[in-house]
PDB file of C-alpha atoms in Angstrom:
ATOM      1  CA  UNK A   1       0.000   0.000   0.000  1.00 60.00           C
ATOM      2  CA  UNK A   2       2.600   2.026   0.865  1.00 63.00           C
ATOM      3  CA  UNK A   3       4.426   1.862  -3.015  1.00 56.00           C
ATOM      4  CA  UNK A   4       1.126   2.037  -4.176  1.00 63.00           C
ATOM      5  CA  UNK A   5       1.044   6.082  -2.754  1.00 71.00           C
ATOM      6  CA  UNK A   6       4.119   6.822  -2.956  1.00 68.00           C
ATOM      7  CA  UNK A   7       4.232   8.075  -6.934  1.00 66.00           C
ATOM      8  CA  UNK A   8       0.875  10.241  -6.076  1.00 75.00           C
ATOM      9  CA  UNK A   9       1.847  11.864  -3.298  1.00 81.00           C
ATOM     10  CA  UNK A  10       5.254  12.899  -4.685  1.00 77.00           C
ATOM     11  CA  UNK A  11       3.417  14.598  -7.677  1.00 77.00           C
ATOM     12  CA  UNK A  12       0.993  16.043  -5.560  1.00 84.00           C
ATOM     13  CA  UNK A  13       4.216  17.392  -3.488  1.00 85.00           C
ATOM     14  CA  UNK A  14       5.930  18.356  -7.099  1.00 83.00           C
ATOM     15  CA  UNK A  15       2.676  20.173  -8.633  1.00 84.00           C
ATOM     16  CA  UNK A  16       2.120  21.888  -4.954  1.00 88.00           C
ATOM     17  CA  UNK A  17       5.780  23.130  -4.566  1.00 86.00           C
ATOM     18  CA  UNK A  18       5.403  24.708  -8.141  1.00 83.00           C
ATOM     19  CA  UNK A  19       2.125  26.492  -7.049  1.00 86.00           C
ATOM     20  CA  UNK A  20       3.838  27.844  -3.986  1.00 86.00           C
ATOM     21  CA  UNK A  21       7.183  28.762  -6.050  1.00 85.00           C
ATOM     22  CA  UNK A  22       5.203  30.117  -8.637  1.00 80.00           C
ATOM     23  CA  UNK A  23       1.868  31.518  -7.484  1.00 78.00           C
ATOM     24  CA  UNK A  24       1.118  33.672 -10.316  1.00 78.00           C
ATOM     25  CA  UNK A  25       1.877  31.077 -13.304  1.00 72.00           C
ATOM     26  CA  UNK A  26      -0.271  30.236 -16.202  1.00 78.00           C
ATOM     27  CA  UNK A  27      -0.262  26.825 -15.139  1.00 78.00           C
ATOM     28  CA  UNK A  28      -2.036  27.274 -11.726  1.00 82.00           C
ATOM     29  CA  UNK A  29      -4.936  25.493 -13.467  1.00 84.00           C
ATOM     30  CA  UNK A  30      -2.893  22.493 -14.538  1.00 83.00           C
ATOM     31  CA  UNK A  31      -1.267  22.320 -11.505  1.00 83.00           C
ATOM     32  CA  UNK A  32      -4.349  21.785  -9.169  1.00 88.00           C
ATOM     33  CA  UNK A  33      -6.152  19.635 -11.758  1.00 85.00           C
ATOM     34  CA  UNK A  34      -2.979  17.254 -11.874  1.00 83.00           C
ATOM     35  CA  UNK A  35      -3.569  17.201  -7.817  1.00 88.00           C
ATOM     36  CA  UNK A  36      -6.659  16.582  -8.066  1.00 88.00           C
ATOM     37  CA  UNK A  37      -6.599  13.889 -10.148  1.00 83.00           C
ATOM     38  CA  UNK A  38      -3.661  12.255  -8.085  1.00 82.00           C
ATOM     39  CA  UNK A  39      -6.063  12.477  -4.627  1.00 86.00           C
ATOM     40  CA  UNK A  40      -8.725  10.850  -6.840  1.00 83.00           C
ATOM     41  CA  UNK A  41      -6.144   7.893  -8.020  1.00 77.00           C
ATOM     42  CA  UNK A  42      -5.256   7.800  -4.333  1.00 81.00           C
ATOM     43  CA  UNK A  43      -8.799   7.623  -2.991  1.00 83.00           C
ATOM     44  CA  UNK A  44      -9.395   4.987  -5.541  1.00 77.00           C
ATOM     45  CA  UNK A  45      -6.514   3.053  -4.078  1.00 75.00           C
ATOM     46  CA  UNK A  46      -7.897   3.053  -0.299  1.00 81.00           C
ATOM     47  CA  UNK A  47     -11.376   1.462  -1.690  1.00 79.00           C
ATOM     48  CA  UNK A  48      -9.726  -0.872  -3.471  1.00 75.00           C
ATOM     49  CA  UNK A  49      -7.548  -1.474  -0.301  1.00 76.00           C
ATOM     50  CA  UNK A  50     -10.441  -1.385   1.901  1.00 79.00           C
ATOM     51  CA  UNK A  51     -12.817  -3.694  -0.479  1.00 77.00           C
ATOM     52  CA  UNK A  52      -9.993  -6.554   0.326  1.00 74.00           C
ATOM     53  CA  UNK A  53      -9.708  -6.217   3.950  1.00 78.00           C
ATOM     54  CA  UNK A  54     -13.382  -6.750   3.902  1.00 78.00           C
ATOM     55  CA  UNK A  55     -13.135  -9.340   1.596  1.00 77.00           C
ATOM     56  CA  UNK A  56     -10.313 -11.184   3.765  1.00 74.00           C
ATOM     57  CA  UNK A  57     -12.640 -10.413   7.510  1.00 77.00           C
ATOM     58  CA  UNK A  58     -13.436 -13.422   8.903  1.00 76.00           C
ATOM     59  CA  UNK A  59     -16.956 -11.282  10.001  1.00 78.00           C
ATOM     60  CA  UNK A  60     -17.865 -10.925   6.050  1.00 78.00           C
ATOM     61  CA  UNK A  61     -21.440 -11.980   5.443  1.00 81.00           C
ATOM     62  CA  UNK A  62     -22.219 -12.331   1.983  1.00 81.00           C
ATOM     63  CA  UNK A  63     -26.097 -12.027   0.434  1.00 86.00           C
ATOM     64  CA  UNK A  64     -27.469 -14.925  -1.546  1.00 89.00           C
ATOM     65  CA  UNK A  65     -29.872 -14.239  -4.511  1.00 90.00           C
ATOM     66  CA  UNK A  66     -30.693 -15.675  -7.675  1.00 92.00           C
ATOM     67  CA  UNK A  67     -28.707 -13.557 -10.222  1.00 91.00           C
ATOM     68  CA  UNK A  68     -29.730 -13.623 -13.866  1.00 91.00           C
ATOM     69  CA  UNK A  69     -26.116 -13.793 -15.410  1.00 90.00           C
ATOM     70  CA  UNK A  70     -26.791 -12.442 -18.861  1.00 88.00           C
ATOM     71  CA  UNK A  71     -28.519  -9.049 -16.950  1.00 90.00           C
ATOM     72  CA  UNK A  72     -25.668  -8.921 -14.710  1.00 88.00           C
ATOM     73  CA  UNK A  73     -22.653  -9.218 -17.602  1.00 87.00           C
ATOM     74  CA  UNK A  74     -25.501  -6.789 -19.986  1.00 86.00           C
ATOM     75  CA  UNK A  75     -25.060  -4.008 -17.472  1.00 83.00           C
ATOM     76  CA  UNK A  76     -21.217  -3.824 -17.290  1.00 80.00           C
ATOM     77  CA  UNK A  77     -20.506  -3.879 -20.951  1.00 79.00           C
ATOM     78  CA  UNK A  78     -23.115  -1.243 -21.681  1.00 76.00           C
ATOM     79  CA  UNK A  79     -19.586   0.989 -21.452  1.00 69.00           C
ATOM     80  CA  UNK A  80     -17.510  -1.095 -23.312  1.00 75.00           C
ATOM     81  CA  UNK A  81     -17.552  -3.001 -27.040  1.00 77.00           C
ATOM     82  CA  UNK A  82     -17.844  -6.325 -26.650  1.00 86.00           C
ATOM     83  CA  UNK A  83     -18.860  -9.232 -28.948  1.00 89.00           C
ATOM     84  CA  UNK A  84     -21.440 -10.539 -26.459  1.00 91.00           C
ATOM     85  CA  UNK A  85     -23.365 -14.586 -25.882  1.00 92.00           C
ATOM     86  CA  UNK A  86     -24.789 -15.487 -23.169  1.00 92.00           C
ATOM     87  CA  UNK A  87     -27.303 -18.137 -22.532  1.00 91.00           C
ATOM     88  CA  UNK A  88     -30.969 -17.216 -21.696  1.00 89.00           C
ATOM     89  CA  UNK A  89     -30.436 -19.945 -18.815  1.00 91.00           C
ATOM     90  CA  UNK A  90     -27.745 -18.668 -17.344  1.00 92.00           C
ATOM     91  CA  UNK A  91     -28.065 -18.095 -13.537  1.00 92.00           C
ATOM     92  CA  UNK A  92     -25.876 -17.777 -10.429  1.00 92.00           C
ATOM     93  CA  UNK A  93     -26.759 -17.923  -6.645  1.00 92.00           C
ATOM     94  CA  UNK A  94     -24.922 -15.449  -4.561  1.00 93.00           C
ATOM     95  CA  UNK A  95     -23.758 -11.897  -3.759  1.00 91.00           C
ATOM     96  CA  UNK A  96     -24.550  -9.353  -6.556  1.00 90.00           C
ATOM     97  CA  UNK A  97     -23.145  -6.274  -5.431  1.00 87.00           C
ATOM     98  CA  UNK A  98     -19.795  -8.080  -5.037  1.00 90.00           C
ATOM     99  CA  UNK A  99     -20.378 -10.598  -8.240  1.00 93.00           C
ATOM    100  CA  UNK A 100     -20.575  -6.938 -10.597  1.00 90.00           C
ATOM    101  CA  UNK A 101     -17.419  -5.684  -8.802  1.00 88.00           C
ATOM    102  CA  UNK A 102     -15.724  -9.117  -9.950  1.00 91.00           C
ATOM    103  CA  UNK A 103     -16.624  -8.698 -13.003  1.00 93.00           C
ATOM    104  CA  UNK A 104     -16.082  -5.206 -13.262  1.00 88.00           C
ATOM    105  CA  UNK A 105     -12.629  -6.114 -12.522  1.00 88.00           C
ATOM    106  CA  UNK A 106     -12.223  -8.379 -15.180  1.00 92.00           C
ATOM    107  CA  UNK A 107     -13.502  -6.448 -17.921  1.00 90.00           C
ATOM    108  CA  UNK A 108     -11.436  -3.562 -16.898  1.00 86.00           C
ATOM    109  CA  UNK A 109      -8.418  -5.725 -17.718  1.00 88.00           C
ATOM    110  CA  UNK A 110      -9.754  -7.002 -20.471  1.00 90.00           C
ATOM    111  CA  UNK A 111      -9.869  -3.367 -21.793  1.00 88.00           C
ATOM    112  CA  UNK A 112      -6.832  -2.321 -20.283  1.00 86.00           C
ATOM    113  CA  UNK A 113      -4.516  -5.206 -21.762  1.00 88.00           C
ATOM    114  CA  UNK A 114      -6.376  -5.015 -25.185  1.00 90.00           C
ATOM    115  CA  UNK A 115      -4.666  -4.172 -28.283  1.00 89.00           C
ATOM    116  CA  UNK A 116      -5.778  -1.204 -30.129  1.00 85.00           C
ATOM    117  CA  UNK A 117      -8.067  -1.927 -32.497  1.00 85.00           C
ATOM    118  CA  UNK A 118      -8.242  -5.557 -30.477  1.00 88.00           C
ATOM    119  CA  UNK A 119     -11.520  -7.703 -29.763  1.00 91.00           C
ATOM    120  CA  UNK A 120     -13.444  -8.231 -26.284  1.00 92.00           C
ATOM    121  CA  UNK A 121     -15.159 -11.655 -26.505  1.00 94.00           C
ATOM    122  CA  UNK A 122     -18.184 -12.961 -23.737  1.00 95.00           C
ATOM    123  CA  UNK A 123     -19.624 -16.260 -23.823  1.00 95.00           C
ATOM    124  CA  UNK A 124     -21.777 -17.342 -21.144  1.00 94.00           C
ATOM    125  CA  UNK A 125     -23.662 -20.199 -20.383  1.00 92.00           C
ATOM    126  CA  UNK A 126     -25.024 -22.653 -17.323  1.00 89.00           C
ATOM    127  CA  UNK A 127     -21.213 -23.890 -16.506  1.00 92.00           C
ATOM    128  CA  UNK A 128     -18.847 -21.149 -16.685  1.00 93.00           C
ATOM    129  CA  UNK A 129     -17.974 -17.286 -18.172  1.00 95.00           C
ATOM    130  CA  UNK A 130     -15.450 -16.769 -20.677  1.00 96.00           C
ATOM    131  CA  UNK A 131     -13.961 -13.119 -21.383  1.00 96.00           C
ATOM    132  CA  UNK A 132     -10.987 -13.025 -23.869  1.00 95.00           C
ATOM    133  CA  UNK A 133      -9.286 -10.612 -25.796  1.00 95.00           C
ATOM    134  CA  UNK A 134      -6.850 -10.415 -28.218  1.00 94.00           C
ATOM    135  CA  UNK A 135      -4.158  -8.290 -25.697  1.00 91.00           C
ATOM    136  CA  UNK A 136      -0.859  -9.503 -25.525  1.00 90.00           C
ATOM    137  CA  UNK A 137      -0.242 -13.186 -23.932  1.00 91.00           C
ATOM    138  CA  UNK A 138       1.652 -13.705 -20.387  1.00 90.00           C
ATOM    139  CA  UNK A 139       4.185 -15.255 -19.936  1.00 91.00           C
ATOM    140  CA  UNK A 140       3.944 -18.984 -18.947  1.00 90.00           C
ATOM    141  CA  UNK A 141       5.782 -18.242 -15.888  1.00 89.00           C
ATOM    142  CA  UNK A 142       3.550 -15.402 -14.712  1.00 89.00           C
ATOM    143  CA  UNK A 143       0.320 -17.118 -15.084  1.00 89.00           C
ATOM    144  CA  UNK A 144       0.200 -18.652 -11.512  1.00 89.00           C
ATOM    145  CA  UNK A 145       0.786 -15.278  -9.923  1.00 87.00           C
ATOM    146  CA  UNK A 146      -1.939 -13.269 -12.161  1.00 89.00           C
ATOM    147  CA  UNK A 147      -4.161 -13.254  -8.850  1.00 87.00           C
ATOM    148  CA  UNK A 148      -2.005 -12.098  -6.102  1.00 86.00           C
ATOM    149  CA  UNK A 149      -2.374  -9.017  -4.699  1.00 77.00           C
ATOM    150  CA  UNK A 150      -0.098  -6.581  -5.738  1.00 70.00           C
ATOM    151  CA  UNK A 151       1.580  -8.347  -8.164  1.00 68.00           C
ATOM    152  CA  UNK A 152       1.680  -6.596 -11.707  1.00 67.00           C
ATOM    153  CA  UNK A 153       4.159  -9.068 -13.676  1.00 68.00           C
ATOM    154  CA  UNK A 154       5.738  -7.972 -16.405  1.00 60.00           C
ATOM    155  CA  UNK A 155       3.773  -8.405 -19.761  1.00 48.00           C
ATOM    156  CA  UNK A 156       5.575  -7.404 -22.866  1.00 49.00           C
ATOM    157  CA  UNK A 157       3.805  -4.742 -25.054  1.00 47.00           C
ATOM    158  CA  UNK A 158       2.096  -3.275 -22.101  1.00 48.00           C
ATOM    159  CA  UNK A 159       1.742   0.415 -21.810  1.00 47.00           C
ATOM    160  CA  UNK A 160       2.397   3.256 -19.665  1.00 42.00           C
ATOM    161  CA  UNK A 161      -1.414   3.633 -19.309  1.00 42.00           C
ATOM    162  CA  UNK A 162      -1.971   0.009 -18.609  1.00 45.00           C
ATOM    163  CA  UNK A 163       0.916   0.270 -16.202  1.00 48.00           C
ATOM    164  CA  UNK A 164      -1.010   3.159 -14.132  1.00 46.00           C
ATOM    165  CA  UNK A 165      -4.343   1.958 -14.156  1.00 48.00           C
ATOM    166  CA  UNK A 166      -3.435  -1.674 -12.741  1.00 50.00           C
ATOM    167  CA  UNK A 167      -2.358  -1.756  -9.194  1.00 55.00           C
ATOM    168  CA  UNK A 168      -2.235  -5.679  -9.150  1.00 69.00           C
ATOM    169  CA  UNK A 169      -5.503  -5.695  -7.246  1.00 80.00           C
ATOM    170  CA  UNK A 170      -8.301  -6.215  -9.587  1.00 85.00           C
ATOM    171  CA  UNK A 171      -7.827  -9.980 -10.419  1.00 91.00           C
ATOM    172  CA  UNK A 172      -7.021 -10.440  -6.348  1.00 89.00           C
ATOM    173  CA  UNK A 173     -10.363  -9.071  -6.056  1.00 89.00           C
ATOM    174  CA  UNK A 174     -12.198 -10.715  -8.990  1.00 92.00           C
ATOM    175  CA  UNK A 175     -10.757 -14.725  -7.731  1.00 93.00           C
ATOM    176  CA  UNK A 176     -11.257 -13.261  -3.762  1.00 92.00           C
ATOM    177  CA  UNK A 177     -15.292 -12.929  -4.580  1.00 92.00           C
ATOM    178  CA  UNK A 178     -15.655 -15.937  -6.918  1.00 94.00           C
ATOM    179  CA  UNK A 179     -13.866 -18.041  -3.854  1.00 92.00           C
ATOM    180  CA  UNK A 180     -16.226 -16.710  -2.223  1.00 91.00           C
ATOM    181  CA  UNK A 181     -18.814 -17.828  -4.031  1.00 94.00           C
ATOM    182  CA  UNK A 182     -17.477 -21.186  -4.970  1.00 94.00           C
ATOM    183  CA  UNK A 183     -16.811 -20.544  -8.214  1.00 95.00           C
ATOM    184  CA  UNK A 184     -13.321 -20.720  -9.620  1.00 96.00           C
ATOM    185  CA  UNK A 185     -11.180 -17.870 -12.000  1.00 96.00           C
ATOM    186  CA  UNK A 186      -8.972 -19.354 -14.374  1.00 95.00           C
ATOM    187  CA  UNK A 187      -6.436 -16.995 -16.715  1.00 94.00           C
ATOM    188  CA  UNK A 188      -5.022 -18.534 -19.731  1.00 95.00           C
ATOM    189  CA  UNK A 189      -3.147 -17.956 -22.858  1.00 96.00           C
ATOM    190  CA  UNK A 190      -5.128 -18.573 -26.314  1.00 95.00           C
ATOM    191  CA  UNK A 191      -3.990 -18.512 -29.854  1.00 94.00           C
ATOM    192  CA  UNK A 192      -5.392 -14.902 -30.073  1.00 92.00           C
ATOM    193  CA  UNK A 193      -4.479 -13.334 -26.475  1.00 94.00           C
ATOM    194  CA  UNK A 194      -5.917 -14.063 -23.142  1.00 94.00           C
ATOM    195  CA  UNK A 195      -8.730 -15.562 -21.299  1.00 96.00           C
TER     196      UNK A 195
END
């Protein structure tokens, strides 16, 4: 936690120091929308951080209703471009507040790790979710740590913006609540990227 707010608060520090050094410049504008944007980054770093202690309580109680899969995986991509299947059938029982932040998490790497111009695939059906794209694969070695917290690896191809967005915590999250659940998240290579 402590790496993770490290880089913000130093530019917050940086961008501050230049207000105070330079009250008067035409960047004052820039300057305190770069710290704002860091304190959002930051604040978006605590919820994740506080989302997995909560996760990892021993107190958690989790809800149980019937969730209608293909609503649930409709609603997330509504901000994305996906090719999209899912089966009319398709039904889970548990927690959906925390099932749509696993997925959430999931698609947002999806996304992230994408290629330009790259595909987002869904299928869905009564035995398992698949979301692949066509972003670049990981290495064999890496695979097995793709769900620790923290851990960020060290994917050829990826980008600076890829690197910033992705603290390492949304697939911890994402295998966390399917655990959870009973359900297992599996990350592979395919032909065409990852799923």
């Amino acid at each position: 936690m402590a790496h993770e707010m490290k880089t913000p608060l130093g530019v917050i520090r940086g961008f501050a120091e230049n207000l105070l050094e330079n009250p008067e410049s035409g960047k004052r504008e820039y300057y305190l929308d770069q710290i704002i944007g860091q304190t959002e980054e930051m604040d978006g770093t605590v919820k994740e951080m506080i989302q997995v202690s909560k996760l990892d309580s021993a107190d958690l109680v989790i809800s149980s209703e019937r969730i209608d899969l293909r609503e649930l995986l409709e609603k997330e991509v509504e901000r994305i471009e996906v090719g999209f299947r899912c089966a009319e059938d398709a039904v889970v029982e548990g927690d959906r507040k925390l099932l749509e932040k696993a997925f959430r998490c999931l698609l947002d790497n999806a996304v992230s790790y994408n290629r330009d111009e790259g595909i987002i695939t869904i299928e869905a059906d009564t035995e398992r979710c698949v979301i692949a794209n066509t972003g670049d694969r990981i290495p064999e070695e890496d695979l097995s740590r793709v769900c620790e917290m923290l851990w960020t690896g060290s994917r050829e191809g990826r980008t600076h913006a890829s690197e910033e967005k992705h603290l390492g915590m949304g697939l911890y999250l994402a295998d966390r609540i399917f655990r959870l659940h009973s359900m297992k998240l599996k990350v592979e290579n395919t032909a065409d990227g990852i799923q």
